Structures are given as structure tokens and as C-alpha cells.
């Protein structure tokens, strides 16, 4: 299960290192910042929108079968991404990768929940979460090595051997399991969730691209998406077979754990998006060096995720999660004090603290969600957790990326006044665009380099503070509602079902 998960997580961490190359019009595809955000979010939105469906399909038709299908789809879509000829093709291929990922992710956690007994499940999920840390650790390094020697498409092509090996292991080792109750699908709910999420995130990304929120292209899709999500929630409350059972949020243990996961991934994905540009453009590191500099963050996750279950048993989930969320907020505030000439060891220290704190939230929160639901609903429970994780990550990239873009545009405007009017908007969209214009101008463009770096740092500081505020709100949520050490999950057996439920 850890190896199957490796390809899904590895792909996203590799992509962060490759963003700068993909944005290059010569070495890459010439993607704009909004297109880069969509290259990330097209995957995320398809992934999140279909997790419910694949979770139910796995519970009904077999989780092993769904896992195998998902890996094959993911491998084929990775091939298409590697050989994309323009940003639009890459975005479409990434969406196809999200389809395969949506089948894989809930199946891995559902199989673990069914294979391991309740007293072993926490440790097993901790190791599973440690696999995420391993993928985060090797992803940037792998991406850096590939980009040093091959073209940008190699960061997607590397998924293929992982998919092949994983498919063989699934066929030989993984036991089949399914829900004895034949769950029905909810096509209307799935359709409403996809339309609503795409509308909201599209409006946010468009706002960052245009630098204003009053444009009809910004507020119309955002409000329409929000309205559709409202219809989705209403439908899920009324249908007998919901794709996303919103009634589960009436369980404080469940809702608080899900919220903490969402907040953590909102801040992590948004921050990692702009840190890639900080390392490679502002600090001037190559892809391989930038990948290596993410290792402290990844190593902390790899080290502390398997230990997190023991921390929760000793100190209680409430205390561990609250302190961890405060540490995350502190590391995000630390990013707001980074400058162009800040020693790199300070960046490394902040990354290690952030990674260690995240490790002590992710695994315990996931275990809390899974233990709040009956084992026969493991696929749906896993889908809920991963949907919130992916949607929050998409919103983090969209919102924090838009904040960064808006601040950057305002700060760089004065320095771009010397350019022709038709070139100002393009050059002011992102630091990559400004640097591209500066390079094309030769010696005359050198005057734009330092103002561009300064404008980027201002935008990065504002985005980091915004992420820190969200993390502090998360600390308040878990401090108030997450169960403490005295709250213990007690397995019981209902008369209608021999499978144990947890109350």
C-alpha cells in the first residue's frame, strides 16, 4: 500500500521542482503562473471530485480491483503528461492522472483499515503516513536529478516503472475486500461536487491572474460554484445513498480531525508552491539543489509520522494536535521574515519544524477519522479524508497563489512603467514573466531583476502570514473540539452487522 501511494504523492512533489522549467518558453512549455496553478489543480479537482465515487465503487466491487485499475490509469496519464506539447495538453493530461489517483488513494487506506485490527490500525496508518513523507523526501531530489540530465517530461515518465512494479505487487500480495452491503452510487452528488469545486477555484485563480476581484470573470464563477456546492450539501442531506455523508460531521471527533487535515494541507500546498520560486529564482539554486533543500521538511515527516500514534497515546490527541498546529503557524510566520540574502540554514530549520509538526497531525487525524466509522465503510471514510486534503491543497495553491500574484503585481508596477503598455500586463503577472522580459531586453533588463525579487518577497511574506493565520485558527479548532487523552474509541458490534463499529 505504501508503494502504491508512492507514485501518487511522488508526482506532486516532483512537479513543484519542475514548475520553473515548465514556465520557460524555450526549455519548457512557456506556462503562465495561472496555467501552472491549473496544472496542479486540474489533477486535484478531478481527484477530489471522484474520490467519493471510487471509494464507494471499491467498497462495492472490490478494493484490490479498484486499486489495480487506478494504477494503470495513472500510468497511462503520466505518459500523456510527459509528452504534452503545450500547457493546455498538460492540464488535460494532469486531470486524467487525477482520475487514476482517485481510484488509488481511498483503496490503500481502506485495505489497511480492513487488514489490521483496531489495536494495530493506528501504527499501520502512521507507517502509511510515513510513506507520504518518504515520497515527499525523494520527490524533489528525483525531480532535480531528472531535470539536470533530461527534459521536463521525465518528471512524469518516472511514474511508469513505479506503476508497473506496484501493479505486480498488488496482484501477488494484496487481499481482496469489499462491503457486504451493496452501496448505491450518487451520480448527481458527484456531478454537483465537481461543478461547484471547479467554479470556486477557477474564480480564485482568475482573480489572482487579473489582479482584481471585481471582474465578472472572477466573481461570477466563484458565486456560481459556491451556489452549486450549497445545492450539493442539500442534496447529500436528503438522498438515501450520499456520496459524501455530511451527517458524519455531527461526530466531533470526525469533523475536527477532518478540519485539521484540511487546514494543514491548505498551508502546506500553498506555501510549497511559492517556495519553489523562492529557491530557484530568488536564491538562484538549480532544480537538484532546490530539491535537496526540501529534504529537512520531508525527513521530519518520515521520522515523526510513525511515532505520532505513540505521542497521541502518551499526551492525548488534543494536546499533540494543538501544539503541532501552533508550531506550523510559527514556521509559516518564519517564512515571512526570509529575505533575498537570508542564510539558507534558516530556511532548512523552518522546513524541519513544519514537517515534524505536520507529521504529528496527519497520521493521528487520519486514524481518528477512520476509527469514527464502521470498517465496512472504510473506502468512503478514506475518500472523505483525502477529498478534504486535496480540496484544501487546491484552495491553498489558488488562494495563496492569488494573494502572492496580486501583491507582486502592485509592487512591480512602478518598475515596469518603462515598458510598452501592451507588455506591462504580461511582464507583471509573475516573477517568471518579469525575468523572461528582463532577459529578452539584455543589459537594459538588468534593472528589473532586483525590483522583481523584492516584489516577490513582499508577496511571499503576505501569503505566508495569511497561511499562518489559517493555521492559528486551526489550533483553536482542535483545542476546543478534538477529544483529549481521556477519549478512547470503544469497538462495539451492532446487532444488524457483525462488523465492529466504533463509537
Short mmCIF file of C-alpha atoms in Angstrom, two decimals:
data_model
loop_
_atom_site.label_atom_id
_atom_site.label_comp_id
_atom_site.label_asym_id
_atom_site.label_seq_id
_atom_site.Cartn_x
_atom_site.Cartn_y
_atom_site.Cartn_z
CA UNK A 1 0.00 0.00 0.00
CA UNK A 2 2.86 2.36 0.76
CA UNK A 3 4.48 1.63 -2.59
CA UNK A 4 1.18 2.19 -4.42
CA UNK A 5 0.81 5.52 -2.66
CA UNK A 6 4.37 6.44 -3.60
CA UNK A 7 3.60 7.25 -7.24
CA UNK A 8 0.61 9.45 -6.36
CA UNK A 9 2.47 11.61 -3.84
CA UNK A 10 5.80 11.48 -5.67
CA UNK A 11 4.24 13.07 -8.72
CA UNK A 12 3.12 16.22 -6.90
CA UNK A 13 6.41 16.79 -5.09
CA UNK A 14 8.36 16.31 -8.32
CA UNK A 15 6.07 18.77 -10.11
CA UNK A 16 6.86 21.54 -7.61
CA UNK A 17 10.55 21.33 -8.57
CA UNK A 18 9.69 21.35 -12.29
CA UNK A 19 7.42 24.43 -12.20
CA UNK A 20 10.17 26.86 -13.16
CA UNK A 21 11.31 24.73 -16.11
CA UNK A 22 7.76 24.22 -17.38
CA UNK A 23 7.23 28.01 -17.28
CA UNK A 24 10.30 28.54 -19.51
CA UNK A 25 9.22 29.19 -23.13
CA UNK A 26 12.36 27.51 -24.51
CA UNK A 27 13.18 24.63 -22.17
CA UNK A 28 9.56 24.07 -21.14
CA UNK A 29 6.05 24.97 -22.32
CA UNK A 30 6.04 28.69 -21.53
CA UNK A 31 3.24 28.22 -18.98
CA UNK A 32 1.98 31.29 -17.13
CA UNK A 33 1.51 31.30 -13.34
CA UNK A 34 -2.23 30.67 -13.68
CA UNK A 35 -1.55 27.77 -16.07
CA UNK A 36 0.94 26.33 -13.57
CA UNK A 37 -1.72 26.58 -10.87
CA UNK A 38 -4.16 24.78 -13.14
CA UNK A 39 -1.56 22.10 -13.91
CA UNK A 40 -1.65 21.39 -10.17
CA UNK A 41 -5.36 22.00 -9.58
CA UNK A 42 -6.74 20.13 -12.62
CA UNK A 43 -5.28 16.99 -11.06
CA UNK A 44 -6.52 17.96 -7.62
CA UNK A 45 -10.08 18.83 -8.62
CA UNK A 46 -10.65 15.63 -10.62
CA UNK A 47 -9.00 13.67 -7.81
CA UNK A 48 -11.17 15.26 -5.11
CA UNK A 49 -14.38 15.22 -7.13
CA UNK A 50 -14.19 11.48 -7.88
CA UNK A 51 -12.78 10.16 -4.59
CA UNK A 52 -16.27 9.57 -3.23
CA UNK A 53 -17.32 7.59 -6.28
CA UNK A 54 -14.21 5.42 -6.31
CA UNK A 55 -14.45 4.93 -2.54
CA UNK A 56 -17.99 3.57 -2.97
CA UNK A 57 -17.00 1.53 -6.04
CA UNK A 58 -14.13 -0.03 -4.13
CA UNK A 59 -16.35 -0.90 -1.18
CA UNK A 60 -18.89 -2.43 -3.55
CA UNK A 61 -16.86 -4.17 -6.27
CA UNK A 62 -13.55 -4.81 -4.51
CA UNK A 63 -10.80 -2.51 -3.27
CA UNK A 64 -7.98 -4.55 -4.78
CA UNK A 65 -9.66 -4.38 -8.19
CA UNK A 66 -10.14 -0.61 -7.93
CA UNK A 67 -6.54 -0.14 -6.82
CA UNK A 68 -5.23 -2.06 -9.83
CA UNK A 69 -7.42 -0.11 -12.27
CA UNK A 70 -6.35 3.18 -10.74
CA UNK A 71 -2.64 2.40 -11.04
CA UNK A 72 -2.99 1.54 -14.74
CA UNK A 73 -4.95 4.73 -15.46
CA UNK A 74 -2.37 6.77 -13.57
CA UNK A 75 0.49 5.25 -15.55
CA UNK A 76 -1.13 5.92 -18.94
CA UNK A 77 -1.96 9.51 -17.99
CA UNK A 78 1.63 10.03 -16.81
CA UNK A 79 2.80 9.09 -20.32
CA UNK A 80 0.43 11.66 -21.80
CA UNK A 81 1.69 14.35 -19.39
CA UNK A 82 5.32 13.62 -20.25
CA UNK A 83 4.77 14.25 -23.94
CA UNK A 84 2.36 17.22 -23.71
CA UNK A 85 3.08 19.84 -26.39
CA UNK A 86 1.52 22.89 -24.73
CA UNK A 87 0.12 23.94 -21.31
CA UNK A 88 -3.46 23.01 -22.28
CA UNK A 89 -2.44 19.43 -23.09
CA UNK A 90 -0.51 19.20 -19.83
CA UNK A 91 -3.51 20.43 -17.84
CA UNK A 92 -5.79 17.87 -19.55
CA UNK A 93 -3.31 15.02 -19.00
CA UNK A 94 -2.92 16.02 -15.36
CA UNK A 95 -6.70 15.83 -14.99
CA UNK A 96 -6.53 12.27 -16.35
CA UNK A 97 -3.85 11.49 -13.77
CA UNK A 98 -6.28 12.71 -11.12
CA UNK A 99 -8.77 10.12 -12.34
CA UNK A 100 -6.29 7.32 -11.66
CA UNK A 101 -5.18 8.82 -8.36
CA UNK A 102 -8.79 8.99 -7.19
CA UNK A 103 -9.08 5.23 -7.59
CA UNK A 104 -5.78 4.50 -5.81
CA UNK A 105 -5.80 6.72 -2.73
CA UNK A 106 -9.00 5.56 -0.93
CA UNK A 107 -8.27 1.92 -1.73
CA UNK A 108 -4.88 1.97 0.02
CA UNK A 109 -6.25 3.31 3.29
CA UNK A 110 -9.40 1.17 3.12
CA UNK A 111 -7.36 -2.02 2.65
CA UNK A 112 -5.13 -1.11 5.61
CA UNK A 113 -8.20 -0.45 7.77
CA UNK A 114 -9.61 -3.88 6.92
CA UNK A 115 -6.37 -5.87 7.16
CA UNK A 116 -5.23 -4.52 10.55
CA UNK A 117 -7.12 -4.97 13.81
CA UNK A 118 -8.25 -1.79 15.67
CA UNK A 119 -5.36 -2.02 18.17
CA UNK A 120 -2.83 -2.14 15.30
CA UNK A 121 -4.54 0.30 12.96
CA UNK A 122 -3.03 3.47 14.43
CA UNK A 123 0.53 2.23 13.96
CA UNK A 124 -0.24 0.95 10.45
CA UNK A 125 -1.73 4.30 9.41
CA UNK A 126 1.32 6.00 10.92
CA UNK A 127 3.58 3.91 8.66
CA UNK A 128 1.27 4.67 5.73
CA UNK A 129 1.62 8.40 6.51
CA UNK A 130 5.37 7.86 6.79
CA UNK A 131 5.22 6.61 3.20
CA UNK A 132 3.86 10.01 2.27
CA UNK A 133 6.90 11.53 3.99
CA UNK A 134 9.18 9.20 2.05
CA UNK A 135 7.61 10.31 -1.24
CA UNK A 136 7.98 13.95 -0.20
CA UNK A 137 11.64 13.24 0.61
CA UNK A 138 12.65 11.53 -2.61
CA UNK A 139 10.36 13.53 -4.92
CA UNK A 140 12.30 16.81 -5.10
CA UNK A 141 15.67 15.01 -5.27
CA UNK A 142 14.40 12.70 -8.02
CA UNK A 143 12.95 15.65 -9.90
CA UNK A 144 16.17 17.62 -9.57
CA UNK A 145 18.30 14.73 -10.88
CA UNK A 146 15.95 14.18 -13.82
CA UNK A 147 15.85 17.87 -14.74
CA UNK A 148 19.63 18.09 -14.57
CA UNK A 149 20.00 15.36 -17.22
CA UNK A 150 16.70 15.11 -19.13
CA UNK A 151 13.80 17.22 -20.41
CA UNK A 152 10.93 18.33 -18.16
CA UNK A 153 8.66 15.45 -19.25
CA UNK A 154 10.92 12.97 -17.47
CA UNK A 155 9.36 14.00 -14.13
CA UNK A 156 6.14 12.34 -15.30
CA UNK A 157 7.76 9.46 -17.17
CA UNK A 158 9.39 8.26 -13.94
CA UNK A 159 5.93 7.25 -12.69
CA UNK A 160 5.69 4.45 -15.23
CA UNK A 161 8.19 1.98 -13.66
CA UNK A 162 6.69 2.67 -10.23
CA UNK A 163 3.24 1.85 -11.62
CA UNK A 164 4.48 -1.38 -13.23
CA UNK A 165 6.18 -2.65 -10.05
CA UNK A 166 3.22 -1.64 -7.90
CA UNK A 167 0.75 -3.42 -10.20
CA UNK A 168 2.73 -6.66 -9.90
CA UNK A 169 2.87 -6.38 -6.09
CA UNK A 170 -0.88 -5.68 -5.91
CA UNK A 171 -1.66 -8.80 -7.96
CA UNK A 172 0.59 -11.02 -5.82
CA UNK A 173 0.14 -9.71 -2.28
CA UNK A 174 -2.97 -7.59 -1.71
CA UNK A 175 -6.07 -9.42 -0.39
CA UNK A 176 -9.46 -8.57 -1.87
CA UNK A 177 -12.08 -6.99 0.38
CA UNK A 178 -15.46 -5.32 -0.08
CA UNK A 179 -18.50 -4.08 1.79
CA UNK A 180 -21.09 -6.89 2.11
CA UNK A 181 -23.85 -4.28 1.71
CA UNK A 182 -24.15 -3.23 -1.93
CA UNK A 183 -23.86 0.53 -1.75
CA UNK A 184 -25.60 2.56 -4.47
CA UNK A 185 -23.92 5.36 -6.38
CA UNK A 186 -24.78 9.04 -6.22
CA UNK A 187 -24.10 10.44 -9.71
CA UNK A 188 -25.93 13.73 -9.07
CA UNK A 189 -23.91 14.37 -5.93
CA UNK A 190 -20.64 13.66 -7.73
CA UNK A 191 -21.58 15.96 -10.61
CA UNK A 192 -22.59 18.80 -8.27
CA UNK A 193 -19.36 18.49 -6.26
CA UNK A 194 -17.15 18.66 -9.36
CA UNK A 195 -19.01 21.66 -10.86
CA UNK A 196 -19.00 23.53 -7.56
CA UNK A 197 -15.33 22.96 -6.79
CA UNK A 198 -14.19 23.88 -10.30
CA UNK A 199 -16.24 27.10 -10.23
CA UNK A 200 -14.91 28.27 -6.86
CA UNK A 201 -11.26 27.50 -7.57
CA UNK A 202 -11.46 28.92 -11.11
CA UNK A 203 -12.76 32.22 -9.75
CA UNK A 204 -9.95 32.39 -7.17
CA UNK A 205 -7.23 31.64 -9.73
CA UNK A 206 -8.71 34.12 -12.22
CA UNK A 207 -8.73 36.81 -9.53
CA UNK A 208 -5.02 36.32 -8.96
CA UNK A 209 -4.34 36.33 -12.70
CA UNK A 210 -6.23 39.59 -13.32
CA UNK A 211 -5.17 41.25 -10.08
CA UNK A 212 -8.74 42.26 -9.14
CA UNK A 213 -11.90 40.62 -7.77
CA UNK A 214 -14.49 42.96 -9.31
CA UNK A 215 -14.21 41.47 -12.79
CA UNK A 216 -17.17 39.34 -13.89
CA UNK A 217 -14.74 36.53 -14.82
CA UNK A 218 -13.80 36.33 -11.14
CA UNK A 219 -16.95 36.74 -9.08
CA UNK A 220 -19.43 35.01 -11.42
CA UNK A 221 -17.77 31.55 -11.47
CA UNK A 222 -16.93 31.87 -7.77
CA UNK A 223 -20.51 32.65 -6.72
CA UNK A 224 -21.93 30.09 -9.14
CA UNK A 225 -19.59 27.43 -7.75
CA UNK A 226 -20.49 28.33 -4.17
CA UNK A 227 -24.19 28.08 -5.02
CA UNK A 228 -23.71 24.65 -6.61
CA UNK A 229 -21.80 23.46 -3.52
CA UNK A 230 -24.77 24.63 -1.44
CA UNK A 231 -27.06 22.50 -3.62
CA UNK A 232 -24.62 19.62 -3.23
CA UNK A 233 -24.79 19.79 0.58
CA UNK A 234 -28.59 20.00 0.48
CA UNK A 235 -28.78 17.01 -1.86
CA UNK A 236 -26.40 14.95 0.28
CA UNK A 237 -28.58 15.56 3.36
CA UNK A 238 -31.68 14.29 1.59
CA UNK A 239 -30.50 11.37 -0.54
CA UNK A 240 -30.60 7.85 0.87
CA UNK A 241 -27.22 6.97 -0.65
CA UNK A 242 -24.99 10.05 -0.37
CA UNK A 243 -21.55 10.15 -1.96
CA UNK A 244 -20.44 12.43 0.87
CA UNK A 245 -22.41 11.67 4.02
CA UNK A 246 -22.49 15.11 5.63
CA UNK A 247 -24.16 13.61 8.70
CA UNK A 248 -20.77 12.23 9.71
CA UNK A 249 -19.73 15.79 10.55
CA UNK A 250 -22.10 15.69 13.51
CA UNK A 251 -19.43 13.50 15.17
CA UNK A 252 -16.99 15.98 16.81
CA UNK A 253 -14.08 13.55 16.60
CA UNK A 254 -14.64 13.13 12.87
CA UNK A 255 -15.30 16.74 11.90
CA UNK A 256 -12.44 18.19 13.94
CA UNK A 257 -9.94 15.65 12.59
CA UNK A 258 -11.04 16.33 9.02
CA UNK A 259 -10.80 20.10 9.57
CA UNK A 260 -7.26 19.81 10.98
CA UNK A 261 -6.13 17.78 7.96
CA UNK A 262 -7.66 20.34 5.62
CA UNK A 263 -6.00 23.29 7.35
CA UNK A 264 -2.60 21.60 7.35
CA UNK A 265 -2.72 20.84 3.63
CA UNK A 266 -4.09 24.29 2.79
CA UNK A 267 -1.00 25.89 4.28
CA UNK A 268 1.47 23.23 3.07
CA UNK A 269 0.47 23.16 -0.61
CA UNK A 270 0.14 26.93 -0.86
CA UNK A 271 3.49 27.56 0.79
CA UNK A 272 5.35 24.88 -1.22
CA UNK A 273 4.03 26.43 -4.43
CA UNK A 274 5.78 29.77 -3.88
CA UNK A 275 8.82 28.35 -2.06
CA UNK A 276 9.81 26.59 -5.30
CA UNK A 277 10.15 30.01 -6.95
CA UNK A 278 11.93 31.46 -3.91
CA UNK A 279 14.63 28.80 -4.06
CA UNK A 280 15.13 28.67 -7.83
CA UNK A 281 14.57 32.28 -8.94
CA UNK A 282 15.23 34.49 -5.91
CA UNK A 283 18.03 32.39 -4.38
CA UNK A 284 19.30 31.09 -7.72
CA UNK A 285 19.53 27.37 -6.90
CA UNK A 286 19.24 24.75 -9.63
CA UNK A 287 16.46 22.11 -9.64
CA UNK A 288 18.66 19.47 -7.96
CA UNK A 289 19.81 21.88 -5.24
CA UNK A 290 16.25 23.10 -4.68
CA UNK A 291 15.10 19.50 -4.33
CA UNK A 292 17.82 18.76 -1.80
CA UNK A 293 16.85 21.81 0.25
CA UNK A 294 13.37 20.34 0.83
CA UNK A 295 14.88 17.25 2.49
CA UNK A 296 14.67 18.52 6.12
CA UNK A 297 10.90 19.03 5.73
CA UNK A 298 10.49 15.59 4.17
CA UNK A 299 12.86 13.84 6.60
CA UNK A 300 10.94 15.25 9.57
CA UNK A 301 7.72 13.78 8.18
CA UNK A 302 9.39 10.44 7.54
CA UNK A 303 10.83 10.32 11.07
CA UNK A 304 7.87 11.55 13.10
CA UNK A 305 4.85 10.10 11.24
CA UNK A 306 5.38 6.51 12.50
CA UNK A 307 5.95 7.88 16.04
CA UNK A 308 2.85 10.06 16.08
CA UNK A 309 0.49 7.32 17.33
CA UNK A 310 2.69 6.87 20.42
CA UNK A 311 2.68 10.62 21.03
CA UNK A 312 -1.11 10.65 20.95
CA UNK A 313 -1.34 7.71 23.37
CA UNK A 314 1.01 9.43 25.80
CA UNK A 315 -0.19 13.03 25.67
CA UNK A 316 -3.62 12.88 24.04
CA UNK A 317 -4.76 13.93 20.59
CA UNK A 318 -5.94 17.38 21.64
CA UNK A 319 -2.61 18.43 23.15
CA UNK A 320 -0.47 16.97 20.38
CA UNK A 321 -2.56 18.48 17.57
CA UNK A 322 -2.85 21.90 19.21
CA UNK A 323 0.89 22.24 19.83
CA UNK A 324 1.65 20.93 16.34
CA UNK A 325 -0.70 23.45 14.74
CA UNK A 326 0.92 26.29 16.70
CA UNK A 327 4.36 25.09 15.53
CA UNK A 328 3.12 25.07 11.93
CA UNK A 329 1.86 28.65 12.35
CA UNK A 330 5.23 29.63 13.84
CA UNK A 331 7.16 28.17 10.91
CA UNK A 332 4.87 29.97 8.47
CA UNK A 333 5.48 33.25 10.27
CA UNK A 334 9.19 32.47 9.99
CA UNK A 335 8.86 32.32 6.19
CA UNK A 336 7.52 35.88 6.35
CA UNK A 337 10.92 37.04 7.67
CA UNK A 338 13.00 35.41 4.94
CA UNK A 339 14.87 37.82 2.68
CA UNK A 340 16.85 37.52 -0.54
CA UNK A 341 20.12 37.22 1.43
CA UNK A 342 18.82 35.13 4.36
CA UNK A 343 21.22 32.23 5.18
CA UNK A 344 19.76 29.03 3.78
CA UNK A 345 20.12 27.15 7.09
CA UNK A 346 17.25 29.26 8.47
CA UNK A 347 15.02 28.03 5.65
CA UNK A 348 16.11 24.47 6.43
CA UNK A 349 15.29 24.83 10.13
CA UNK A 350 11.83 26.22 9.38
CA UNK A 351 11.17 23.33 7.00
CA UNK A 352 12.16 20.72 9.57
CA UNK A 353 9.89 22.23 12.25
CA UNK A 354 6.97 22.44 9.81
CA UNK A 355 7.46 18.85 8.67
CA UNK A 356 7.70 17.47 12.22
CA UNK A 357 4.57 19.34 13.29
CA UNK A 358 2.61 18.15 10.24
CA UNK A 359 3.63 14.55 10.95
CA UNK A 360 2.04 14.79 14.39
CA UNK A 361 -1.28 15.92 12.94
CA UNK A 362 -1.73 13.99 9.72
CA UNK A 363 -1.47 10.39 10.94
CA UNK A 364 -3.45 10.77 14.22
CA UNK A 365 -6.17 12.78 12.46
CA UNK A 366 -6.48 10.16 9.73
CA UNK A 367 -6.72 7.39 12.32
CA UNK A 368 -9.37 9.39 14.21
CA UNK A 369 -11.46 9.70 11.04
CA UNK A 370 -11.16 6.02 10.15
CA UNK A 371 -11.97 4.83 13.68
CA UNK A 372 -15.09 7.04 13.78
CA UNK A 373 -16.75 4.98 11.03
CA UNK A 374 -17.63 1.26 10.70
CA UNK A 375 -14.95 -0.83 8.99
CA UNK A 376 -17.29 -1.72 6.12
CA UNK A 377 -17.36 2.00 5.27
CA UNK A 378 -13.56 2.24 5.16
CA UNK A 379 -13.47 3.24 1.49
CA UNK A 380 -15.92 6.09 1.98
CA UNK A 381 -14.13 7.25 5.13
CA UNK A 382 -10.82 7.26 3.32
CA UNK A 383 -12.40 9.14 0.43
CA UNK A 384 -13.75 11.83 2.78
CA UNK A 385 -10.35 12.36 4.38
CA UNK A 386 -8.48 12.51 1.11
CA UNK A 387 -11.08 14.73 -0.54
CA UNK A 388 -10.74 17.35 2.17
CA UNK A 389 -6.95 17.01 1.94
CA UNK A 390 -6.89 17.52 -1.82
CA UNK A 391 -9.51 20.28 -1.97
CA UNK A 392 -7.73 22.15 0.82
CA UNK A 393 -4.45 21.79 -1.06
CA UNK A 394 -6.07 23.14 -4.22
CA UNK A 395 -7.54 26.07 -2.33
CA UNK A 396 -4.16 26.71 -0.70
CA UNK A 397 -2.45 26.93 -4.09
CA UNK A 398 -5.29 29.01 -5.56
CA UNK A 399 -5.81 31.45 -2.67
CA UNK A 400 -2.21 31.92 -1.54
CA UNK A 401 -1.02 31.95 -5.15
CA UNK A 402 -3.59 34.63 -5.93
CA UNK A 403 -2.52 36.68 -2.89
CA UNK A 404 1.11 36.43 -3.99
CA UNK A 405 0.23 37.36 -7.57
CA UNK A 406 -1.85 40.39 -6.54
CA UNK A 407 0.82 41.76 -4.18
CA UNK A 408 3.55 41.11 -6.74
CA UNK A 409 1.62 42.94 -9.45
CA UNK A 410 1.12 46.00 -7.24
CA UNK A 411 4.77 46.13 -6.15
CA UNK A 412 6.34 45.63 -9.57
CA UNK A 413 4.04 48.04 -11.43
CA UNK A 414 6.28 51.08 -10.90
CA UNK A 415 9.37 49.32 -12.23
CA UNK A 416 7.51 48.20 -15.36
CA UNK A 417 6.43 51.73 -16.31
CA UNK A 418 9.34 51.97 -18.75
CA UNK A 419 7.97 49.08 -20.82
CA UNK A 420 5.43 49.47 -23.65
CA UNK A 421 1.87 49.38 -22.35
CA UNK A 422 0.98 46.07 -24.01
CA UNK A 423 3.99 44.38 -22.36
CA UNK A 424 3.33 45.61 -18.81
CA UNK A 425 0.48 43.24 -18.01
CA UNK A 426 2.32 40.17 -19.26
CA UNK A 427 5.56 41.11 -17.50
CA UNK A 428 3.74 41.85 -14.25
CA UNK A 429 1.87 38.55 -13.97
CA UNK A 430 4.63 36.72 -12.09
CA UNK A 431 8.34 36.86 -11.28
CA UNK A 432 8.95 34.28 -14.01
CA UNK A 433 7.31 36.56 -16.58
CA UNK A 434 9.28 39.58 -15.38
CA UNK A 435 12.57 37.70 -15.52
CA UNK A 436 11.72 36.49 -19.01
CA UNK A 437 11.15 40.07 -20.20
CA UNK A 438 14.32 41.24 -18.43
CA UNK A 439 16.33 38.53 -20.19
CA UNK A 440 14.90 39.47 -23.59
CA UNK A 441 15.89 43.12 -23.08
CA UNK A 442 19.55 42.25 -22.50
CA UNK A 443 21.58 44.76 -20.45
CA UNK A 444 18.61 47.13 -20.26
CA UNK A 445 16.55 44.48 -18.49
CA UNK A 446 19.05 44.10 -15.65
CA UNK A 447 17.32 46.98 -13.84
CA UNK A 448 14.19 44.82 -13.45
CA UNK A 449 15.87 41.90 -11.65
CA UNK A 450 16.22 43.30 -8.14
CA UNK A 451 12.79 45.03 -8.10
CA UNK A 452 11.24 41.73 -9.25
CA UNK A 453 12.91 39.81 -6.43
CA UNK A 454 11.86 42.44 -3.89
CA UNK A 455 8.26 42.43 -5.16
CA UNK A 456 8.17 38.64 -4.99
CA UNK A 457 9.46 38.63 -1.41
CA UNK A 458 6.74 41.11 -0.39
CA UNK A 459 4.08 38.90 -1.94
CA UNK A 460 5.59 35.79 -0.34
CA UNK A 461 5.57 37.45 3.09
CA UNK A 462 1.89 38.38 2.81
CA UNK A 463 0.96 34.87 1.62
CA UNK A 464 2.95 33.26 4.45
CA UNK A 465 1.23 35.42 7.07
CA UNK A 466 -2.17 34.55 5.58
CA UNK A 467 -1.29 30.84 5.84
CA UNK A 468 -0.14 31.34 9.44
CA UNK A 469 -3.47 32.95 10.36
CA UNK A 470 -5.31 29.92 8.96
CA UNK A 471 -3.05 27.59 10.97
CA UNK A 472 -3.72 29.54 14.18
CA UNK A 473 -7.46 29.26 13.56
CA UNK A 474 -6.88 25.52 13.18
CA UNK A 475 -5.11 25.44 16.55
CA UNK A 476 -8.19 26.99 18.11
CA UNK A 477 -10.47 24.44 16.43
CA UNK A 478 -8.55 21.38 17.63
CA UNK A 479 -8.01 22.85 21.12
CA UNK A 480 -11.75 23.25 21.55
CA UNK A 481 -13.26 20.22 19.85
CA UNK A 482 -10.69 17.45 19.35
CA UNK A 483 -11.01 14.73 22.02
CA UNK A 484 -8.23 14.60 24.59
CA UNK A 485 -6.32 11.72 26.13
CA UNK A 486 -9.31 10.52 28.10
CA UNK A 487 -11.41 9.93 24.95
CA UNK A 488 -10.92 6.33 23.84
CA UNK A 489 -12.57 4.66 20.86
CA UNK A 490 -14.53 1.59 22.02
CA UNK A 491 -15.36 -1.03 19.39
CA UNK A 492 -18.89 -2.41 19.61
CA UNK A 493 -20.87 -4.85 17.50
CA UNK A 494 -24.26 -3.82 16.20
CA UNK A 495 -26.99 -6.49 16.03
CA UNK A 496 -27.57 -5.75 12.34
CA UNK A 497 -23.95 -6.15 11.32
CA UNK A 498 -21.26 -8.45 12.66
CA UNK A 499 -18.53 -5.99 11.66
CA UNK A 500 -17.39 -3.85 14.59
CA UNK A 501 -18.39 -0.20 14.64
CA UNK A 502 -16.57 2.42 16.70
CA UNK A 503 -18.29 4.89 19.00
#
